[in-house]
Short mmCIF file of C-alpha atoms in Angstrom, two decimals:
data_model
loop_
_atom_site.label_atom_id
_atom_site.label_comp_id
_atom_site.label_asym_id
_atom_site.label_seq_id
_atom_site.Cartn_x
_atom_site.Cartn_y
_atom_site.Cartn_z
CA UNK A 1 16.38 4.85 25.47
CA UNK A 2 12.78 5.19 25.54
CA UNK A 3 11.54 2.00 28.10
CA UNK A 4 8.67 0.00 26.76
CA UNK A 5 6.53 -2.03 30.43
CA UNK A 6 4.13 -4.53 29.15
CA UNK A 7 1.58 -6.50 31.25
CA UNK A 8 0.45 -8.88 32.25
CA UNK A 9 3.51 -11.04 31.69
CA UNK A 10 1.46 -13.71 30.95
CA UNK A 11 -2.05 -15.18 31.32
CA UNK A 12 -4.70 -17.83 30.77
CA UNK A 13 -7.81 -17.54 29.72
CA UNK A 14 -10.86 -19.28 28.05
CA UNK A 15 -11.67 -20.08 24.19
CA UNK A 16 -14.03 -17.24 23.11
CA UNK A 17 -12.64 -14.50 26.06
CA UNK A 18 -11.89 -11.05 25.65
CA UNK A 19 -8.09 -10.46 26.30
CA UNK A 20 -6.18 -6.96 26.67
CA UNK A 21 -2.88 -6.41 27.11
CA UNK A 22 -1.00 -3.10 27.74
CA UNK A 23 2.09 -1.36 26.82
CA UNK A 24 3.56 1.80 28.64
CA UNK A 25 6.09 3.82 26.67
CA UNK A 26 8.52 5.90 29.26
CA UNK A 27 7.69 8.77 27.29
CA UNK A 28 5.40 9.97 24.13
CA UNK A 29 6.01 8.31 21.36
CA UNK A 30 2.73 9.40 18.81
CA UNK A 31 1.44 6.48 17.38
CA UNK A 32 4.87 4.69 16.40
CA UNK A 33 4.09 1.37 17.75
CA UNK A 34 3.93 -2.00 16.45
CA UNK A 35 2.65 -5.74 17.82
CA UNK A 36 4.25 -8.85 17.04
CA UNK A 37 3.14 -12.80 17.73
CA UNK A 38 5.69 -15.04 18.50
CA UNK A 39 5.19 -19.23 18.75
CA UNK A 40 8.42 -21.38 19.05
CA UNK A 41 9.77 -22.68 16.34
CA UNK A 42 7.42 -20.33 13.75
CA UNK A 43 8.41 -16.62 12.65
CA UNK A 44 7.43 -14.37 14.33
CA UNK A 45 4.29 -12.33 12.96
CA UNK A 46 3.37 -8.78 12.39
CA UNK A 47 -0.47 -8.33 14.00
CA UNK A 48 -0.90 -4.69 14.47
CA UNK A 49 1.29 -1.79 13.50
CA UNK A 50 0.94 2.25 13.70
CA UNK A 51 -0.86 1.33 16.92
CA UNK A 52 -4.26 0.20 15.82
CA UNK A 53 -3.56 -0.71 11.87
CA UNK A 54 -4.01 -4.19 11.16
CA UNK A 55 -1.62 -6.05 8.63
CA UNK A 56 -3.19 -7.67 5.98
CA UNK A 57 -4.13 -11.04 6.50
CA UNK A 58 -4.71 -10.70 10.40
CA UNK A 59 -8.17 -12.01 11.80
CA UNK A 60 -10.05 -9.10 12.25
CA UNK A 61 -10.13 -10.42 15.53
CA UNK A 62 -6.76 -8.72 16.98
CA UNK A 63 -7.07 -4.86 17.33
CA UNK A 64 -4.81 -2.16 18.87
CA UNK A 65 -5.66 1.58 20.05
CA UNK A 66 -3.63 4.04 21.95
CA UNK A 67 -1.25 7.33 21.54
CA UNK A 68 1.29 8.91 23.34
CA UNK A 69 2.61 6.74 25.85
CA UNK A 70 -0.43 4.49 26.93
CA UNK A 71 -1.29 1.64 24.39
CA UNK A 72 -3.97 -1.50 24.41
CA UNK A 73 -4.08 -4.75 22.43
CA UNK A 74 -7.14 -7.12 22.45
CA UNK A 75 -8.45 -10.10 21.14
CA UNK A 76 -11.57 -10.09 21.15
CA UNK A 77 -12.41 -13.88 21.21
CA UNK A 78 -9.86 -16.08 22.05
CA UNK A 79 -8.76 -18.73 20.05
CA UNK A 80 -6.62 -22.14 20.06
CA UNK A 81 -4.43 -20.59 17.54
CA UNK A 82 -3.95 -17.45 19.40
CA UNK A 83 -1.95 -19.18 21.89
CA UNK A 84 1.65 -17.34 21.81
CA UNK A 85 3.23 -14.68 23.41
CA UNK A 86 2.88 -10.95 22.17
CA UNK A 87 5.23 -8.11 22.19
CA UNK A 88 4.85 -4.38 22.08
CA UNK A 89 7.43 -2.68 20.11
CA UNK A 90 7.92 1.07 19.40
CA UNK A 91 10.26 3.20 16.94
CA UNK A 92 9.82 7.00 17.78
CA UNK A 93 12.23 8.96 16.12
CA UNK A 94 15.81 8.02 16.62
CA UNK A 95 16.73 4.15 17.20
CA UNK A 96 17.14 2.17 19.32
CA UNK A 97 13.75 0.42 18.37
CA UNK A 98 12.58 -0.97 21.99
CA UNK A 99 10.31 -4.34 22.76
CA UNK A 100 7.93 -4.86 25.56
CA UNK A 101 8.53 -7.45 27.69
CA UNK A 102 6.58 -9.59 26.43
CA UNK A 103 3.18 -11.05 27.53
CA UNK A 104 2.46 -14.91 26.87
CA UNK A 105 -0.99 -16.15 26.38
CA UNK A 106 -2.15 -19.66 27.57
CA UNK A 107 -5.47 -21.63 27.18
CA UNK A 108 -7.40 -21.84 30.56
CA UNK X 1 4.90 -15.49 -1.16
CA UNK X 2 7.86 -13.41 1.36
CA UNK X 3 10.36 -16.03 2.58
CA UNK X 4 13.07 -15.41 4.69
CA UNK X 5 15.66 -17.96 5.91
CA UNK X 6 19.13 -17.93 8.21
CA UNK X 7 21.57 -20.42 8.05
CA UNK X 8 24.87 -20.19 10.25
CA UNK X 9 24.07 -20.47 13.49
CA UNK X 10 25.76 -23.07 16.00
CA UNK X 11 28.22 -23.28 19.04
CA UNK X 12 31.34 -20.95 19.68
CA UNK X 13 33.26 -20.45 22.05
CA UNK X 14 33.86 -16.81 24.29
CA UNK X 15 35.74 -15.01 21.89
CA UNK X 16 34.67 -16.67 18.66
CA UNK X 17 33.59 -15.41 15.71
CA UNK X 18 30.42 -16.37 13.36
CA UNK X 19 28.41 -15.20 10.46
CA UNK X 20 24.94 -15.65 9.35
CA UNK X 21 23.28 -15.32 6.10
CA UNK X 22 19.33 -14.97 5.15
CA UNK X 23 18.55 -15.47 1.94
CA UNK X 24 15.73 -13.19 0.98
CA UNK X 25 13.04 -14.25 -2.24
CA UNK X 26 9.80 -13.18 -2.45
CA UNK X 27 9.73 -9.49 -2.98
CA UNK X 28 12.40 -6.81 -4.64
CA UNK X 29 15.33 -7.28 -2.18
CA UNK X 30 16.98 -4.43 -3.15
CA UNK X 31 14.47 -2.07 -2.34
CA UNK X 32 14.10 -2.89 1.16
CA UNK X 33 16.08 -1.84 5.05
CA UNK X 34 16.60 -5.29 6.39
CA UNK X 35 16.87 -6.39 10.05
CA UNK X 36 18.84 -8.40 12.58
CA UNK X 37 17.02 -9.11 15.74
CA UNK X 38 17.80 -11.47 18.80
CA UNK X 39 15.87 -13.13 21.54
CA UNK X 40 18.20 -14.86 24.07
CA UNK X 41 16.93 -17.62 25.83
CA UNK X 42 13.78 -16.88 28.14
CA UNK X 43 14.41 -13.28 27.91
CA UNK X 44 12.60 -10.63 25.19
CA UNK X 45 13.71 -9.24 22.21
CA UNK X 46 16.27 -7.19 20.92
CA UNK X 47 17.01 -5.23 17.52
CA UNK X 48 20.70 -5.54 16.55
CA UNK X 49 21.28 -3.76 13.41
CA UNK X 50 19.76 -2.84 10.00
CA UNK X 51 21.21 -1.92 6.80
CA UNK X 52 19.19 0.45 3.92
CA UNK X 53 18.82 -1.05 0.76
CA UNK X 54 21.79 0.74 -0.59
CA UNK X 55 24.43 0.34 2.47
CA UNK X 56 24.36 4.26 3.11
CA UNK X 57 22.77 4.18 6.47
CA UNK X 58 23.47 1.05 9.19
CA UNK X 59 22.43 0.97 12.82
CA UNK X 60 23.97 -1.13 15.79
CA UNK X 61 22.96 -1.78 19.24
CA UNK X 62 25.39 -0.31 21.67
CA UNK X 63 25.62 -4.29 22.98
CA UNK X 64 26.87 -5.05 19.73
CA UNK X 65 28.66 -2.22 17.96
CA UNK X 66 32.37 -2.79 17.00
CA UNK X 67 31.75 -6.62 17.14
CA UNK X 68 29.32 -7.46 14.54
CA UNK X 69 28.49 -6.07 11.18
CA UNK X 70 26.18 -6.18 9.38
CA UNK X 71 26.22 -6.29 5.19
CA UNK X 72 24.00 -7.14 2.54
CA UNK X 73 24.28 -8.37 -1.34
CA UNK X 74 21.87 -7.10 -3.46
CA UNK X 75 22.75 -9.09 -6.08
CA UNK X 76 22.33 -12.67 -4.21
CA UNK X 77 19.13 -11.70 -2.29
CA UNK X 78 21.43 -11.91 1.05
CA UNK X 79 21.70 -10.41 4.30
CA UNK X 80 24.66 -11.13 6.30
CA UNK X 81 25.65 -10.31 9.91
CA UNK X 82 29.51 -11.15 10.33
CA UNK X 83 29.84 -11.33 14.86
CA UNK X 84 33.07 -11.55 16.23
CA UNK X 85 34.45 -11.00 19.83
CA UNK X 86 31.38 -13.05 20.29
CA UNK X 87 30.27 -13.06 24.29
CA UNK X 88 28.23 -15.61 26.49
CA UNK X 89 25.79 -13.02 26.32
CA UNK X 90 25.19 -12.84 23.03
CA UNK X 91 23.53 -16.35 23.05
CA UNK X 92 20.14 -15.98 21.41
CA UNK X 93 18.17 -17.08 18.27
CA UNK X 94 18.65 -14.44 16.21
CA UNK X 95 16.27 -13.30 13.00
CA UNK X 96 16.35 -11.42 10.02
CA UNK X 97 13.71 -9.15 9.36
CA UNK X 98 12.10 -7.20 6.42
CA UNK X 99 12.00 -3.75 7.52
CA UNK X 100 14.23 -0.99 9.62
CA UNK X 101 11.09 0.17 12.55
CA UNK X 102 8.48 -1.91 11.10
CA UNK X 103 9.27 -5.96 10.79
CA UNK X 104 6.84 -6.97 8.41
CA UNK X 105 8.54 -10.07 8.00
CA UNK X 106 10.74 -12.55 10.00
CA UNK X 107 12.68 -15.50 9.29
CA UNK X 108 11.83 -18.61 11.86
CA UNK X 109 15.83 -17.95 13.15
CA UNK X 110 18.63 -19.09 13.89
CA UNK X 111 20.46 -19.92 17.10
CA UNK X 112 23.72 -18.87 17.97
CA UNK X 113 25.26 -20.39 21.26
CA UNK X 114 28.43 -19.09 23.11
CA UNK X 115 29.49 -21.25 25.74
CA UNK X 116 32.93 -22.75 26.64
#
Protein backbone atom coordinates (compact mmCIF):
# COMPACT_ATOMS: atom_id res chain seq x y z
CA UNK A 1 0.00 0.00 0.00
CA UNK A 2 1.39 3.17 -1.03
CA UNK A 3 1.95 5.26 2.66
CA UNK A 4 0.72 8.79 2.62
CA UNK A 5 3.07 11.14 5.96
CA UNK A 6 1.44 14.42 6.43
CA UNK A 7 2.76 17.29 8.64
CA UNK A 8 2.55 19.12 10.77
CA UNK A 9 -0.07 17.19 12.71
CA UNK A 10 -1.48 20.15 13.74
CA UNK A 11 -0.91 23.90 14.25
CA UNK A 12 -1.97 27.39 15.24
CA UNK A 13 -1.63 30.26 13.65
CA UNK A 14 -2.91 33.90 13.17
CA UNK A 15 -6.05 35.35 11.12
CA UNK A 16 -4.53 36.57 7.80
CA UNK A 17 -1.19 33.94 7.97
CA UNK A 18 0.19 31.99 5.34
CA UNK A 19 -0.18 28.20 6.19
CA UNK A 20 1.45 25.09 4.29
CA UNK A 21 1.05 21.80 4.92
CA UNK A 22 2.80 18.75 3.31
CA UNK A 23 2.08 15.36 2.15
CA UNK A 24 4.78 12.62 1.31
CA UNK A 25 3.61 9.73 -0.85
CA UNK A 26 5.98 6.44 -0.17
CA UNK A 27 6.34 6.33 -3.73
CA UNK A 28 5.32 8.31 -7.15
CA UNK A 29 2.08 8.67 -7.55
CA UNK A 30 1.79 11.54 -10.72
CA UNK A 31 -0.53 13.98 -9.78
CA UNK A 32 -3.38 11.61 -8.30
CA UNK A 33 -3.96 13.43 -5.16
CA UNK A 34 -6.79 14.99 -3.55
CA UNK A 35 -7.43 17.43 -0.21
CA UNK A 36 -10.28 17.22 1.96
CA UNK A 37 -11.62 19.66 5.05
CA UNK A 38 -13.08 18.08 7.78
CA UNK A 39 -15.09 20.09 10.91
CA UNK A 40 -17.09 17.90 13.43
CA UNK A 41 -20.32 17.43 12.97
CA UNK A 42 -20.24 18.98 9.06
CA UNK A 43 -19.31 16.78 5.85
CA UNK A 44 -16.46 16.66 5.03
CA UNK A 45 -15.36 18.93 1.93
CA UNK A 46 -13.52 18.49 -1.25
CA UNK A 47 -10.81 21.68 -1.44
CA UNK A 48 -8.28 20.66 -3.93
CA UNK A 49 -8.09 17.65 -6.18
CA UNK A 50 -5.56 16.43 -9.11
CA UNK A 51 -3.04 18.09 -6.80
CA UNK A 52 -3.44 21.76 -7.45
CA UNK A 53 -7.19 21.87 -9.13
CA UNK A 54 -9.55 23.67 -7.11
CA UNK A 55 -13.28 22.45 -6.80
CA UNK A 56 -15.72 24.79 -7.65
CA UNK A 57 -16.91 26.86 -5.05
CA UNK A 58 -13.55 26.86 -2.95
CA UNK A 59 -12.12 30.39 -1.90
CA UNK A 60 -9.55 30.98 -4.19
CA UNK A 61 -7.75 31.20 -1.15
CA UNK A 62 -6.76 27.30 -0.71
CA UNK A 63 -4.23 26.10 -3.41
CA UNK A 64 -2.26 22.83 -3.90
CA UNK A 65 1.01 22.08 -6.10
CA UNK A 66 3.20 19.08 -6.24
CA UNK A 67 3.98 15.70 -8.38
CA UNK A 68 5.43 12.58 -7.81
CA UNK A 69 5.72 11.92 -4.32
CA UNK A 70 6.24 15.46 -2.67
CA UNK A 71 2.98 17.58 -2.38
CA UNK A 72 2.09 21.23 -0.66
CA UNK A 73 -1.22 22.77 0.45
CA UNK A 74 -1.56 26.47 1.51
CA UNK A 75 -3.81 28.94 2.56
CA UNK A 76 -2.82 31.81 1.85
CA UNK A 77 -4.63 34.00 4.49
CA UNK A 78 -6.02 32.40 7.23
CA UNK A 79 -9.39 32.60 8.16
CA UNK A 80 -11.97 31.92 11.17
CA UNK A 81 -13.72 29.59 8.94
CA UNK A 82 -10.69 27.76 7.91
CA UNK A 83 -10.40 26.31 11.23
CA UNK A 84 -10.56 22.31 10.65
CA UNK A 85 -8.35 19.69 10.06
CA UNK A 86 -7.09 18.73 6.45
CA UNK A 87 -6.24 15.50 4.90
CA UNK A 88 -4.11 14.45 2.00
CA UNK A 89 -5.48 11.64 0.08
CA UNK A 90 -4.08 9.85 -3.02
CA UNK A 91 -5.51 7.15 -5.61
CA UNK A 92 -2.60 6.04 -7.98
CA UNK A 93 -3.53 3.26 -9.93
CA UNK A 94 -4.82 0.26 -8.09
CA UNK A 95 -6.83 0.81 -4.66
CA UNK A 96 -6.45 0.96 -1.76
CA UNK A 97 -7.08 4.84 -1.85
CA UNK A 98 -4.72 6.06 1.20
CA UNK A 99 -5.30 9.34 3.66
CA UNK A 100 -2.70 11.43 5.28
CA UNK A 101 -2.71 11.63 8.67
CA UNK A 102 -4.25 14.36 9.00
CA UNK A 103 -3.15 17.93 10.00
CA UNK A 104 -5.59 20.12 12.26
CA UNK A 105 -5.56 23.81 12.06
CA UNK A 106 -6.26 26.08 15.14
CA UNK A 107 -6.60 29.92 15.59
CA UNK A 108 -3.53 31.42 17.45
CA UNK B 1 -28.13 21.04 -4.57
CA UNK B 2 -25.98 17.27 -3.81
CA UNK B 3 -27.30 15.82 -0.54
CA UNK B 4 -26.20 12.88 0.97
CA UNK B 5 -27.52 11.33 4.22
CA UNK B 6 -26.85 7.89 6.45
CA UNK B 7 -29.14 6.60 8.75
CA UNK B 8 -28.37 3.24 10.74
CA UNK B 9 -25.80 3.74 12.82
CA UNK B 10 -25.87 2.90 16.72
CA UNK B 11 -24.44 0.40 19.37
CA UNK B 12 -23.64 -3.42 18.77
CA UNK B 13 -22.15 -5.63 20.35
CA UNK B 14 -18.60 -7.79 19.23
CA UNK B 15 -20.01 -9.95 16.81
CA UNK B 16 -23.07 -7.99 15.74
CA UNK B 17 -24.28 -7.16 12.69
CA UNK B 18 -25.61 -3.63 11.17
CA UNK B 19 -26.54 -1.93 8.01
CA UNK B 20 -26.54 1.56 6.84
CA UNK B 21 -28.32 3.30 4.14
CA UNK B 22 -27.59 6.90 2.38
CA UNK B 23 -30.08 8.15 0.52
CA UNK B 24 -28.64 9.99 -2.41
CA UNK B 25 -30.85 13.20 -4.29
CA UNK B 26 -29.38 15.79 -5.96
CA UNK B 27 -27.69 14.52 -9.03
CA UNK B 28 -28.31 11.23 -11.45
CA UNK B 29 -27.62 8.45 -8.86
CA UNK B 30 -27.29 5.96 -11.21
CA UNK B 31 -24.55 7.29 -13.01
CA UNK B 32 -22.22 7.58 -10.26
CA UNK B 33 -19.28 4.95 -8.11
CA UNK B 34 -20.35 5.63 -4.60
CA UNK B 35 -18.25 5.42 -1.40
CA UNK B 36 -18.07 4.10 2.14
CA UNK B 37 -15.47 5.71 4.26
CA UNK B 38 -14.70 5.56 8.12
CA UNK B 39 -12.93 7.67 10.64
CA UNK B 40 -12.70 5.92 14.06
CA UNK B 41 -12.50 7.94 16.92
CA UNK B 42 -9.32 10.31 17.12
CA UNK B 43 -7.67 8.40 14.46
CA UNK B 44 -7.69 9.35 10.37
CA UNK B 45 -9.55 8.12 7.70
CA UNK B 46 -10.20 5.13 5.96
CA UNK B 47 -11.93 4.06 2.52
CA UNK B 48 -14.01 0.88 2.98
CA UNK B 49 -15.61 0.01 -0.19
CA UNK B 50 -17.22 1.42 -3.39
CA UNK B 51 -19.61 0.07 -5.76
CA UNK B 52 -19.85 1.34 -9.80
CA UNK B 53 -22.98 2.58 -10.79
CA UNK B 54 -23.96 -0.69 -12.29
CA UNK B 55 -22.68 -3.29 -9.44
CA UNK B 56 -19.97 -4.76 -11.94
CA UNK B 57 -16.94 -3.63 -10.11
CA UNK B 58 -16.84 -3.37 -5.92
CA UNK B 59 -13.78 -2.77 -3.79
CA UNK B 60 -13.17 -3.71 0.00
CA UNK B 61 -10.57 -2.89 2.44
CA UNK B 62 -8.66 -5.95 3.46
CA UNK B 63 -9.97 -4.79 7.28
CA UNK B 64 -13.27 -5.32 6.06
CA UNK B 65 -13.61 -7.84 3.26
CA UNK B 66 -15.83 -10.93 3.92
CA UNK B 67 -17.68 -8.94 6.70
CA UNK B 68 -19.37 -6.11 5.10
CA UNK B 69 -20.90 -5.52 1.76
CA UNK B 70 -21.60 -3.17 0.16
CA UNK B 71 -24.88 -2.72 -2.41
CA UNK B 72 -26.68 -0.07 -3.98
CA UNK B 73 -30.43 0.54 -5.47
CA UNK B 74 -30.57 2.50 -8.31
CA UNK B 75 -33.97 2.71 -8.31
CA UNK B 76 -34.42 4.26 -4.58
CA UNK B 77 -31.38 6.64 -4.80
CA UNK B 78 -29.68 4.24 -2.00
CA UNK B 79 -26.44 3.10 -0.98
CA UNK B 80 -26.25 0.43 1.50
CA UNK B 81 -23.34 -1.17 3.42
CA UNK B 82 -24.72 -4.45 5.19
CA UNK B 83 -21.46 -5.16 8.27
CA UNK B 84 -21.56 -8.19 10.06
CA UNK B 85 -18.93 -10.05 12.25
CA UNK B 86 -18.75 -6.50 13.35
CA UNK B 87 -15.35 -5.89 15.65
CA UNK B 88 -14.45 -3.29 18.45
CA UNK B 89 -12.35 -2.01 15.88
CA UNK B 90 -14.58 -1.17 13.51
CA UNK B 91 -16.00 1.68 15.74
CA UNK B 92 -15.97 4.83 13.64
CA UNK B 93 -18.36 7.39 12.00
CA UNK B 94 -18.61 6.16 8.86
CA UNK B 95 -19.68 8.26 5.43
CA UNK B 96 -20.93 7.79 2.17
CA UNK B 97 -19.32 9.44 -0.53
CA UNK B 98 -19.97 10.48 -4.20
CA UNK B 99 -17.17 9.17 -6.07
CA UNK B 100 -14.72 5.85 -6.26
CA UNK B 101 -10.83 7.99 -5.98
CA UNK B 102 -12.28 11.33 -5.96
CA UNK B 103 -15.03 12.16 -2.99
CA UNK B 104 -16.65 15.03 -4.32
CA UNK B 105 -19.24 14.68 -1.90
CA UNK B 106 -19.80 13.38 1.71
CA UNK B 107 -22.61 12.78 3.87
CA UNK B 108 -22.11 14.47 7.60
CA UNK B 109 -22.03 10.41 8.86
CA UNK B 110 -22.99 8.18 10.80
CA UNK B 111 -21.58 6.47 13.87
CA UNK B 112 -21.36 2.99 14.41
CA UNK B 113 -20.19 1.80 17.97
CA UNK B 114 -19.05 -1.81 18.92
CA UNK B 115 -18.58 -2.24 22.42
CA UNK B 116 -19.83 -4.93 24.89
Amino acid sequence: DIQMTQSPSSLSASVGDRVTITCQASQDINNYLNWYQLKPGKAPKLLIYDASNLETGVPSRFSGSGSGTDFTFTISSLQPEDIATYYCQQYDNLPPWTFGQGTKVEIK
Amino acid sequence: QVQLVESGGGLVKPGGSLRLSCAASGFTFSDYYMSWIRQAPGKGLEWVSYISSSNTTIYYADSVKGRFTISRDNAKNSLYLQMNSLRVEDTAVYYCAKGNYLADYWGQGTLVTVSS
